[in-house]
XYZ file of C-alpha atoms in Angstrom:
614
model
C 8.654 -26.696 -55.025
C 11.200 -23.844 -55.864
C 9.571 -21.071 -55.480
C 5.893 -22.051 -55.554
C 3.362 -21.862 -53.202
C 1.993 -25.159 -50.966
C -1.680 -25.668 -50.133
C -2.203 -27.783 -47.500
C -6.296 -28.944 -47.677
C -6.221 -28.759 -51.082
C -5.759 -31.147 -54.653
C -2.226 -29.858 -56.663
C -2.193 -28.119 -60.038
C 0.428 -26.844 -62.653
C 1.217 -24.060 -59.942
C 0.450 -24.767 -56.873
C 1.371 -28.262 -54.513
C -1.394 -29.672 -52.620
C -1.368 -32.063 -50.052
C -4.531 -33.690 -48.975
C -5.507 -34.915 -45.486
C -5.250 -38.281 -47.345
C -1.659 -37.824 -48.956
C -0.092 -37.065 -45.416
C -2.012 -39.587 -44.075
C 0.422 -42.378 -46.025
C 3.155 -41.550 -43.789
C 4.485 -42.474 -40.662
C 7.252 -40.651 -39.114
C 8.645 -38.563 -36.079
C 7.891 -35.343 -37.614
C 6.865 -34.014 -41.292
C 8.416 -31.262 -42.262
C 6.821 -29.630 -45.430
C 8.469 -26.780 -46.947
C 12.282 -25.233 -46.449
C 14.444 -22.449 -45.793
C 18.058 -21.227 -45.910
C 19.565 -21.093 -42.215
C 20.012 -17.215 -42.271
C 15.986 -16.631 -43.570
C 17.386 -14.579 -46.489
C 16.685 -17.577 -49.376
C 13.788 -20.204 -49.853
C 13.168 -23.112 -52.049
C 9.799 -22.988 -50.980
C 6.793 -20.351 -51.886
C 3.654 -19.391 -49.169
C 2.482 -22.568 -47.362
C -1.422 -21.959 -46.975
C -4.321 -24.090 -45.014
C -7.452 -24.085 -47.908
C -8.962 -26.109 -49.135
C -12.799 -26.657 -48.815
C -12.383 -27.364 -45.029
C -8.807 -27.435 -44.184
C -6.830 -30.755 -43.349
C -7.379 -33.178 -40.578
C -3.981 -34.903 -39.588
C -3.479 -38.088 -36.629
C -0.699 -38.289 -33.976
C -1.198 -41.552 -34.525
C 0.790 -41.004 -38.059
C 2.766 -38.495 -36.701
C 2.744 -36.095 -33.252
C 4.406 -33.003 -35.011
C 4.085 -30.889 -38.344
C 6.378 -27.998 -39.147
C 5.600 -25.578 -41.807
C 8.964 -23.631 -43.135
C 9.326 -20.708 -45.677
C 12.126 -18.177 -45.966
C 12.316 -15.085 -48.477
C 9.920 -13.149 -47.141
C 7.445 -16.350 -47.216
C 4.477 -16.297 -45.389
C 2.200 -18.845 -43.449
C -1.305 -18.304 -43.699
C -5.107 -20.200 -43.663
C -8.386 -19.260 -44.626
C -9.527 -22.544 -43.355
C -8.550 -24.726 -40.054
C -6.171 -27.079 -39.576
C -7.273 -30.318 -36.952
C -4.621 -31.907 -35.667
C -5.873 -33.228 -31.549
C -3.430 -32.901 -29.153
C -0.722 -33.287 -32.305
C 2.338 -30.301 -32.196
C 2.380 -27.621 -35.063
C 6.009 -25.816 -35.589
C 5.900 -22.524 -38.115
C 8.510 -20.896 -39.238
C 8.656 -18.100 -41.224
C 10.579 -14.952 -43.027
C 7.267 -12.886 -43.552
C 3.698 -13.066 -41.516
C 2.243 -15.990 -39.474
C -1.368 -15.810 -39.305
C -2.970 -19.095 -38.069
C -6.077 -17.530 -36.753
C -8.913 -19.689 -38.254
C -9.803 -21.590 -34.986
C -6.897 -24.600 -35.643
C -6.971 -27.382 -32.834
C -3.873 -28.258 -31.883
C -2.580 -29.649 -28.095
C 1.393 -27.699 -29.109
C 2.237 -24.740 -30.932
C 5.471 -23.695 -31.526
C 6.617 -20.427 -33.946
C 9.070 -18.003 -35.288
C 9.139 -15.251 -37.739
C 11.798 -12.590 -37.700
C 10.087 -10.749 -40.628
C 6.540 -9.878 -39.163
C 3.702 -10.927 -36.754
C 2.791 -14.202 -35.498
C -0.798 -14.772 -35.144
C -2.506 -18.030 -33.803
C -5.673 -18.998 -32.305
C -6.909 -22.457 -31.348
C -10.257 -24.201 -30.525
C -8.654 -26.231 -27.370
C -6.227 -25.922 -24.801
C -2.872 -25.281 -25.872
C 0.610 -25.225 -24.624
C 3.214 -22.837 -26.065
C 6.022 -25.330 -26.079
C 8.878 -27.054 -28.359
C 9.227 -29.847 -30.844
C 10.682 -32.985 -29.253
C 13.412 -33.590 -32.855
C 15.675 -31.082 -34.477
C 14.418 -28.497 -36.553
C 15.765 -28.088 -40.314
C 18.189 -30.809 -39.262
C 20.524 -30.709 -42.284
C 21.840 -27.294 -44.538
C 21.308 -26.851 -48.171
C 23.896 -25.201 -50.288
C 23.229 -23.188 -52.696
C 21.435 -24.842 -55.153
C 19.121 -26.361 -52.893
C 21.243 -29.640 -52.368
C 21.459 -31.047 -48.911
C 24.585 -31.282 -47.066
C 26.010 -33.038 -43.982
C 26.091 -29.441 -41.859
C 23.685 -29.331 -39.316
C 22.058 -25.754 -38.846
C 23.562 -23.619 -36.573
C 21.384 -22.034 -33.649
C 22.166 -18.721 -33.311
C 20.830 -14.747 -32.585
C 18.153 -14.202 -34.729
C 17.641 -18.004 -36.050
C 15.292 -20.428 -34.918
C 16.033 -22.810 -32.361
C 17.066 -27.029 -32.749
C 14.830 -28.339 -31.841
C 11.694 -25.245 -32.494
C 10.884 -23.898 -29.338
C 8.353 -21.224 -27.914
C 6.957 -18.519 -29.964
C 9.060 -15.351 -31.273
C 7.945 -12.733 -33.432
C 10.025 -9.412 -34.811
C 6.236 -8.180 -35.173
C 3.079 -8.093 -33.061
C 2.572 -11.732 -31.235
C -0.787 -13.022 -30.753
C -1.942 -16.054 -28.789
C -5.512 -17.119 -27.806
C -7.165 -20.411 -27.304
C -10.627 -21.473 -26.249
C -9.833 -23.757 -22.572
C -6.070 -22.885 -21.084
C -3.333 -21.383 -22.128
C 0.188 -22.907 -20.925
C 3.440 -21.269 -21.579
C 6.025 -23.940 -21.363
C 8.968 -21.881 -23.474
C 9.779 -18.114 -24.411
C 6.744 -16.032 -25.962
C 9.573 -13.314 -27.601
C 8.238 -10.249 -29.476
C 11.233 -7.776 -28.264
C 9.442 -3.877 -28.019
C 6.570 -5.308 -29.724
C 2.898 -6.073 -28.334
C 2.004 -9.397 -27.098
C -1.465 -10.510 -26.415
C -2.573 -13.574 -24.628
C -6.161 -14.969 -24.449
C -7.698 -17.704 -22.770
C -11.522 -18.027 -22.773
C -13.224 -20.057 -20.652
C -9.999 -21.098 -19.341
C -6.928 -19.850 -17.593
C -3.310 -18.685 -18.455
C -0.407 -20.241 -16.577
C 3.333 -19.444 -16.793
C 5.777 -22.751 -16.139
C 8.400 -22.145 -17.883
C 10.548 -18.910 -19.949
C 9.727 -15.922 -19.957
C 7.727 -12.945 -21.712
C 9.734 -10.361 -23.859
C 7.131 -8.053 -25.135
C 7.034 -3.581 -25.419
C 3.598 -4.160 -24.146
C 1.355 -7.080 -22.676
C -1.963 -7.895 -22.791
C -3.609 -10.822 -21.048
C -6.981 -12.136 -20.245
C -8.084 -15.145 -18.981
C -12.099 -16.349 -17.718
C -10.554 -17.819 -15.019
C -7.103 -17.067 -13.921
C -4.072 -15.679 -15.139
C -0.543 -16.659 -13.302
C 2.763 -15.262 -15.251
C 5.275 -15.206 -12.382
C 8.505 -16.071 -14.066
C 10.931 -12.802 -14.503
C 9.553 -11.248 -17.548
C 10.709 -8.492 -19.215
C 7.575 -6.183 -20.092
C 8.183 -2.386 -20.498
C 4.273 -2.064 -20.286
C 1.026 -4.154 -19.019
C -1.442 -2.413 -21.128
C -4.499 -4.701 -20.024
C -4.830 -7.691 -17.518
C -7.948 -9.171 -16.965
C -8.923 -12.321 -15.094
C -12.429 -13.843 -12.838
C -10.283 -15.394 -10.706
C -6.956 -14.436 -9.615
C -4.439 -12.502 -12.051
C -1.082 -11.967 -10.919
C 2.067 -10.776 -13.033
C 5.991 -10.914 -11.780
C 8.687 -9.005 -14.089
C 11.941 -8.605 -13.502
C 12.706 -5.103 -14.715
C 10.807 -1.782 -14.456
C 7.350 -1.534 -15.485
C 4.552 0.622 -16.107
C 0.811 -0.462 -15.823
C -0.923 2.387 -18.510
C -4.414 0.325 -18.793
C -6.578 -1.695 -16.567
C -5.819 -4.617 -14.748
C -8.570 -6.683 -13.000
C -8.758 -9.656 -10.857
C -11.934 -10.925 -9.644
C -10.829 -12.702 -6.508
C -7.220 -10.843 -6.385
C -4.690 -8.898 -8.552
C -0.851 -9.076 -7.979
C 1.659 -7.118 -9.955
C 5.621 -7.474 -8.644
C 8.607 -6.126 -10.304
C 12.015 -6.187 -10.262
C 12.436 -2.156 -10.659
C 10.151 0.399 -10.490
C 6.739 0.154 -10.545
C 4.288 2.999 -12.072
C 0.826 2.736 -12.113
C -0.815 5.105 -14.653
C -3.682 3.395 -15.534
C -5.994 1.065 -13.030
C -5.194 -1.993 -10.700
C -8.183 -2.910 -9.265
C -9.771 -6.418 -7.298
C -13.440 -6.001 -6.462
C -13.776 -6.873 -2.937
C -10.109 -9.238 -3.455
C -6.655 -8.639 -2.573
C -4.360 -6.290 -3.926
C -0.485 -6.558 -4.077
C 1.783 -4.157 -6.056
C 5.406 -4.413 -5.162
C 8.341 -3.259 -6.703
C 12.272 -1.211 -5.855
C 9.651 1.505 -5.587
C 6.354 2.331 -6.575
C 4.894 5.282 -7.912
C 1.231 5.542 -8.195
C 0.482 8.963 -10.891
C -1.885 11.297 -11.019
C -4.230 9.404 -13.320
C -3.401 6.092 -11.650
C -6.143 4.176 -9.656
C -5.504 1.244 -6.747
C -8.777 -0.424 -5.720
C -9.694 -3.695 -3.854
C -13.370 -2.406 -3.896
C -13.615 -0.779 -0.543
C -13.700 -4.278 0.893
C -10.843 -6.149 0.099
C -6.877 -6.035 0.923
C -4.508 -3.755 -0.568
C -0.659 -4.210 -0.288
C 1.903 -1.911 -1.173
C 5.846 -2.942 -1.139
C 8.923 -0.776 -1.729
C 11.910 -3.154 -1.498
C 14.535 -0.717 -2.200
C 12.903 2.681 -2.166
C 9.597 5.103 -1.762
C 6.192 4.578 -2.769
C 4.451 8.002 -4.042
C 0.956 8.198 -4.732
C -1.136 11.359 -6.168
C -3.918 9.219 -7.569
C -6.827 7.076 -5.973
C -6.649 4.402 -3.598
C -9.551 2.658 -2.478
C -9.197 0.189 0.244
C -10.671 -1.987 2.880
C -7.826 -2.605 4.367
C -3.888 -1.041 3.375
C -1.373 -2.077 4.535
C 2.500 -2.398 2.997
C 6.524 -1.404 3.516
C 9.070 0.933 2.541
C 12.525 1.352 2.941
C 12.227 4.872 1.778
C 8.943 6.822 2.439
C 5.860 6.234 1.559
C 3.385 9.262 0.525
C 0.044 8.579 0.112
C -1.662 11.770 -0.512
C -3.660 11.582 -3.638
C -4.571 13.566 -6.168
C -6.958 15.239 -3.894
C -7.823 15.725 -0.086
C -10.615 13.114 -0.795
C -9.255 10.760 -3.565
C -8.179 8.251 -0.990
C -10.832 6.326 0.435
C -9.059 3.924 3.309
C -11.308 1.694 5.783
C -8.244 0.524 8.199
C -4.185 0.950 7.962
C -2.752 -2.521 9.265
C 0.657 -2.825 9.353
C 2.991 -0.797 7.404
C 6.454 0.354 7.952
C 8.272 3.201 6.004
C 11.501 5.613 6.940
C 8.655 8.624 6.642
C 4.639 7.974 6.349
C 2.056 10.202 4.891
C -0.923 9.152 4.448
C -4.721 11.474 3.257
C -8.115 9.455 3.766
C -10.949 11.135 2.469
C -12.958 8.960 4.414
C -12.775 7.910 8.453
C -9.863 5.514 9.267
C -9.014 3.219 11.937
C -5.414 2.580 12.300
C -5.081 -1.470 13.132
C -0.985 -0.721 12.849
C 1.428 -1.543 13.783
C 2.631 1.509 12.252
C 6.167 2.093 12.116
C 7.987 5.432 10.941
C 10.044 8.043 11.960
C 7.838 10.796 10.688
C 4.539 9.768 10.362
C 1.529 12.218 9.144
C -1.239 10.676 8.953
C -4.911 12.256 8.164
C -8.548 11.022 8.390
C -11.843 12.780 7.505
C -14.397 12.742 10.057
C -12.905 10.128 12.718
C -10.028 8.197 13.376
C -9.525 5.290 15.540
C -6.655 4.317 17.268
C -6.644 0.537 17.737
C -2.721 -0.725 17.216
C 0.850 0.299 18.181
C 2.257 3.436 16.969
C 6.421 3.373 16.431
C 7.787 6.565 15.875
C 10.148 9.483 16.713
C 8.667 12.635 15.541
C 10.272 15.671 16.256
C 10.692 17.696 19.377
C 7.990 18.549 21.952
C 9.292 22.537 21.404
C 8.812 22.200 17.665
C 5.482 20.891 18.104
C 3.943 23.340 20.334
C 2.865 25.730 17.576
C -0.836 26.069 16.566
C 0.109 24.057 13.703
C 1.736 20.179 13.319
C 5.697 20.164 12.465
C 6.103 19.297 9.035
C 8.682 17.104 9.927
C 6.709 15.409 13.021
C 4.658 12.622 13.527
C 1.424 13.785 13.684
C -2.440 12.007 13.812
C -5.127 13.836 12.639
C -8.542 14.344 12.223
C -10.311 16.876 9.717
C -13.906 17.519 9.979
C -15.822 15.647 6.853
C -17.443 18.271 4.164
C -20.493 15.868 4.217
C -21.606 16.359 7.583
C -19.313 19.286 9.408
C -21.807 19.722 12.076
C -20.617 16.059 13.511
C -17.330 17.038 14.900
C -14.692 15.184 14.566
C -13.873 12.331 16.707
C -9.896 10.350 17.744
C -10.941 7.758 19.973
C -8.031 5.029 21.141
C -9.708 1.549 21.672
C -8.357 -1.098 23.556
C -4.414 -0.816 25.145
C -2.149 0.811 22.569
C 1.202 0.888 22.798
C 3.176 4.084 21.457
C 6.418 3.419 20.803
C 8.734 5.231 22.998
C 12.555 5.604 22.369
C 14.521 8.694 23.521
C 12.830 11.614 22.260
C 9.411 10.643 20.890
C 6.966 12.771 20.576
C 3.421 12.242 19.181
C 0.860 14.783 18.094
C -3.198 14.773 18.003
C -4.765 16.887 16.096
C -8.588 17.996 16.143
C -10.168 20.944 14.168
C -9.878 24.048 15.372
C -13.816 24.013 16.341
C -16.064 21.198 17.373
C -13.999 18.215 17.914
C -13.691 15.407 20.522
C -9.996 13.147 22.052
C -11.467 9.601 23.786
C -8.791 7.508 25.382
C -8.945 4.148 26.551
C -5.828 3.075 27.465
C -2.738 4.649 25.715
C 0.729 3.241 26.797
C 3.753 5.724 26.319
C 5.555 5.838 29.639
C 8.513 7.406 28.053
C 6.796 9.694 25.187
C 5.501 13.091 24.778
C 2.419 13.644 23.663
C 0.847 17.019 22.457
C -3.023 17.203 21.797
C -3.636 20.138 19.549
C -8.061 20.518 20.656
C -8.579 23.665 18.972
C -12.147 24.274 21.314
C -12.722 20.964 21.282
C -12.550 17.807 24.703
C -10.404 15.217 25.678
C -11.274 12.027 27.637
C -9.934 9.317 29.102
C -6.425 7.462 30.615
C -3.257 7.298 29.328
C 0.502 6.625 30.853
C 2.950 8.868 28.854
C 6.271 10.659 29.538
C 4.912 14.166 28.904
C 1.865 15.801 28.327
C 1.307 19.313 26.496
C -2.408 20.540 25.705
C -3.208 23.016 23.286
C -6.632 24.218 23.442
C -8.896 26.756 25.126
C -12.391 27.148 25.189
C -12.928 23.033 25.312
C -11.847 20.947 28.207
C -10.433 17.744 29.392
C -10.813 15.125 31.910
C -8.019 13.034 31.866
C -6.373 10.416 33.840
C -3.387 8.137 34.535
C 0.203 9.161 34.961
C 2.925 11.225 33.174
C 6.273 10.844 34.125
C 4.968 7.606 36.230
C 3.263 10.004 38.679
C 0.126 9.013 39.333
C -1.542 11.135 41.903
C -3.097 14.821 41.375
C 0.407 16.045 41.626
C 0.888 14.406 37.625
C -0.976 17.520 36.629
C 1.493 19.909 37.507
C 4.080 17.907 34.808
C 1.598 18.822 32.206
C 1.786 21.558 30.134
C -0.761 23.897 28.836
C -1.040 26.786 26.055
C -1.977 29.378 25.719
C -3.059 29.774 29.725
C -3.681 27.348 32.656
C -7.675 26.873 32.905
C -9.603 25.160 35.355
C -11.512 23.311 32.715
C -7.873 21.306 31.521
C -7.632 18.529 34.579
C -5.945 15.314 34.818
C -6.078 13.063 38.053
C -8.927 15.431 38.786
C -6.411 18.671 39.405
C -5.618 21.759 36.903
C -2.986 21.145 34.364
C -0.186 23.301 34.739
C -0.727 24.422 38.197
C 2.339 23.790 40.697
C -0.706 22.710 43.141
C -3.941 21.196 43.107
C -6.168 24.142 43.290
C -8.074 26.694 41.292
C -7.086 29.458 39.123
C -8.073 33.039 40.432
C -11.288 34.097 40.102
C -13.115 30.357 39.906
C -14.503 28.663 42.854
C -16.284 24.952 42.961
C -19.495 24.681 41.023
C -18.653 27.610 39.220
C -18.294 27.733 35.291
C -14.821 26.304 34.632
C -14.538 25.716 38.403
C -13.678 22.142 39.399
C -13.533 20.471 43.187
C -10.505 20.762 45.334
C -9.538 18.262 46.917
C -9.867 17.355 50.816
C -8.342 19.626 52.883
C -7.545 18.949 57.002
C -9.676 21.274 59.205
C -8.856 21.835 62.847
C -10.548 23.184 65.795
C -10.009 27.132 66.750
C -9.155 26.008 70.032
C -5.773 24.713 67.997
C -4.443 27.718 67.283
C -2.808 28.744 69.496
C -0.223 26.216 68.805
C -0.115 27.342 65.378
C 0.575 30.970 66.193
C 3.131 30.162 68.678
C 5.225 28.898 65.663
C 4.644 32.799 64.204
C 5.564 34.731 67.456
C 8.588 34.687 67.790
C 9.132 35.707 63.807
C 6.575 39.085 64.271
C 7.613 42.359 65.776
C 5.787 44.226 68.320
C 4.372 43.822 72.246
C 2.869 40.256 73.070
C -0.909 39.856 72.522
C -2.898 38.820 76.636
C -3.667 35.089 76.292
C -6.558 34.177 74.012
C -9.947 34.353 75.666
C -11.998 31.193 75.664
C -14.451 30.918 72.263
C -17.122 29.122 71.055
C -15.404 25.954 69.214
C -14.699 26.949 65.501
C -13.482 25.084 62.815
C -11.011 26.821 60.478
C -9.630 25.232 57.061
C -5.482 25.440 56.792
C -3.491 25.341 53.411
C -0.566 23.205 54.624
C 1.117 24.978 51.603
C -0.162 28.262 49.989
C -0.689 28.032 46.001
C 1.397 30.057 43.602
C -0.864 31.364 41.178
C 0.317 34.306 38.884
C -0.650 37.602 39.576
C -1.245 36.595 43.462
C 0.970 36.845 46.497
C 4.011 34.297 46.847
C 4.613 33.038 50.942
C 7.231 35.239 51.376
C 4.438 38.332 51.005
C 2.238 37.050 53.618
C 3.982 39.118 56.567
C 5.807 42.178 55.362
C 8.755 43.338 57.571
C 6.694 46.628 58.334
C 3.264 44.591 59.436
C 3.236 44.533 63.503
C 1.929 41.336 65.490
C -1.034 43.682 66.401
C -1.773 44.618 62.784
C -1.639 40.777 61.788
């Protein structure tokens, strides 16, 4: 046609070739081909190719399974009515625009421009595939003539045979049922848009190349090959909708699966806009993930959110809401929020990290394991301890202070701002486990007023842990190495063993601050005091008194024995024998207490007391 255009739907005239549904319907072939193109795009023997008509063209597979439509020149492909061609292929290529977007029906599409956007939309489901025969199978030279050379694939040209859809502009794809990509959907730093209503979008084969992705499907949406998207705008999907790239990517929209939403990539992963799976599963993984400021994570409060760091941190200042987290770094993982409150976290499973920090705005119970050298991690209101700790934490000296090491490994418990007056509660459930290499040391934290420690059964044989009460109790048994309570004005009744003592004596391997007080007892004895007595100035059923126990008691008439141990140690004449006395019973320390500020054994009987004065 030279340079004039081709209507396909449409009668011909002096300027314009038509082709009927009935003219094509006279042949039988492989493929038609209408229309041509120089290999490099820059020349065309062949004007716009348009779909008119009064209602488009209707073609059979049974005459032939594939059309391809070819301009060059700056030549573009365009319809204002459809084309119907069941389960047949349609190839495009192009120099200009390709804007099929009249509701065609088509089983195959296959496109490329490399001078503007590529635009199609269908009316069944359709597969993004290739033509089964060569594409512009012989060259022309310059004046139009074929020759014998077969065109060349190279950078920049079409494939031979057509294959997959490639645009140098803005690519769009949607189709009414699903979407299959079977080849490469290429639109290199430009936006690509996928759309499957009342269907779903599936990935089998090449990969996406796009500056920015957007895909929605009413059902699902699986592209897990390694694509290479700078940025998922929007993702949206009633079923599942799960993504895999293989290079660094940033989510700036909202993406939303109904049942669950998975986003991997190869590099990092940022988060600036929303990932969210009402009452689903979660999954973001990536070398590292960083969750911004105005970034939002959500399984609804109900669901199952994963976070995975294969070769670095994860860092989030923005939102997470979560039924359940859970997740690994090989770096650290911070997960503070954008505010004390942004984080709202029903239960930490398992998650392992070199450091973890974790905020909940809300009350927590910590499933674990949980595995970190540092760990920090804060609830609002109550925490519950109902898994296996593993950690290191730093020294028992650095985490006597009033306030957690920054470097330690530290639970705690913050009172909540809706309802203060509660208290808040750490209660251990069940038999937990704290890690304990050389050196670990744990730290509990309550509020400096108001707050309550419950243990059930916490198993640390050969770790230190600190409970920072502010006024507040502690309850309960535990086995750990060491023991160091920080509180006064509160109290605890504790039991068990530290250091694998388990009588009264364990108390005295406990260590108090700022001052031993009788209302701090393990085994049922004062922690802190070298024996199992009471401080000075406190006596049984007194305020902050507490019950000694059983002492041996002896009859009067037994002490003479006694004393004859003293005699011969005190100066001064012999006392006449003892006269005979109503029977007595006298209470004897076998050992006297040390408690500061009162007198030591050795003070009893000072060289210048006489036997007579004693």
């Amino acid at each position: 046609t030279s340079t004039q255009p081709i209507v396909l739907g449409e009668a011909s005239d002096a300027a314009t070739l038509g082709l009927q549904s009935g003219d094509l319907d006279s042949i039988t072939a492989g493929m038609v081909q209408v229309g041509y193109r120089a290999e490099d795009g820059t020349s065309s023997f062949t004007g716009d190719i348009t779909i008119g008509g009064n209602a488009g063209i209707t073609l059979s597979t049974a005459n032939f399974p594939t059309l391809l439509l070819v301009t060059g020149g700056a030549g573009t492909i365009a319809q204002s009515e459809p084309i119907s061609f069941p389960n047949g292929t349609l190839g495009a290529i192009a120099d200009g625009n390709i804007a099929l977007a009249s509701g065609n029906s088509v089983g195959t599409v296959a496109g490329f421009t490399d001078g503007g956007l590529l635009d199609f939309a269908n009316g069944e489901a359709l597969t993004v595939g290739s033509l089964t025969l060569p594409t512009l199978g012989v060259a022309v030279d310059a004046d139009g003539l074929a020759t014998a050379a077969i065109i060349p694939n190279g950078n920049g040209l079409p494939s031979s045979p057509l294959s997959g859809a490639t645009a140098s502009g803005p690519l769009v794809i949607g189709t009414t049922g699903d979407l299959t990509l079977a080849a490469n959907v290429t639109a290199d730093g430009q936006m690509v848009t996928l759309g499957a209503s009342n269907g779903s979008i599936n990935q089998t084969a090449g990969i996406i190349t796009a500056g920015t992705l957007n895909a929605a499907g009413s059902d699902n949406v699986a592209l897990n090959d390694s694509n290479d998207i700078t940025t998922l705008a929007t993702g949206a999907a009633q079923g599942s909708f799960s993504l895999n790239n293989g290079t660094d990517l940033t989510i700036s929209g909202s993406v939303a699966g109904l049942t669950s939403t998975t986003i991997s990539a190869a590099g990092t992963l940022t988060v600036n806009g929303t990932v969210i799976s009402n009452g689903g599963r979660v999954g973001l993984s990536g070398s590292s993930i960083d969750i911004a400021g105005g970034g939002e994570v959500s399984d609804g409060g109900t669901g199952t959110t994963t976070l995975t760091a294969t070769d670095g941190t994860i860092n989030e200042t923005g939102t997470l809401l979560a039924g359940t987290l859970g997740g690994s770094a090989t770096g650290a993982a911070t997960l503070t929020g954008a505010s004390p409150f942004s984080n709202q976290i029903a239960t930490l499973a398992s998650f392992s990290a070199s450091n973890l920090t974790l905020t909940d705005g809300t009350a927590l119970t910590i499933a674990g394991p949980v595995t970190a050298d540092f760990l920090n991690i804060t609830a609002t209101g109550r925490m519950v301890l109902a898994g296996t700790i593993n950690t290191t934490g730093a020294s028992l000296l650095q985490q006597s202070g009033p306030s957690p090491a920054p470097q330690g490994s530290t639970l705690q418990v913050v009172d909540s701002p809706l309802d203060p007056s509660a208290g808040a509660q750490f209660i251990q459930t069940g038999t937990v486990t704290l890690g304990d290499p050389p050196a670990t040391t744990l730290r509990v934290q309550l509020p400096a007023s108001g707050g309550s420690a419950t243990f059930n059964d916490l198993l640390g044989s050969g770790a230190e842990l600190v409970l920072a009460l502010g006024n507040g109790t502690a309850t309960g048994a535990m086995q750990v190495g060491g023991l160091l309570v920080i509180g006064q004005g509160g109290s605890t009744t504790l039991t068990g063993s530290i250091d694998g003592v388990i009588t009264g004596a364990a108390a005295a391997l406990g260590q108090i601050s700022p001052a031993v007080n009788a209302s701090y007892t393990f085994n049922g004895c004062i922690i802190g005091l070298a024996t199992c007595g009471l401080p000075p100035g406190t006596s049984p059923g007194t305020p902050g008194g507490t019950t000694p126990p059983t002492r041996e008691s002896l009859s009067f008439l037994q002490l003479t024995a006694v004393l004859g141990g003293l005699i011969d140690f005190l100066p001064g004449p012999r006392l006449p024998p003892l006269p005979t006395l109503p029977k007595l019973n006298v209470v004897l320390l076998p050992t006297l207490p040390v408690i500061g500020n009162q007198l030591a054994p050795q003070d009893v009987v000072p060289p210048n007391i006489s036997f007579e004065d004693y």
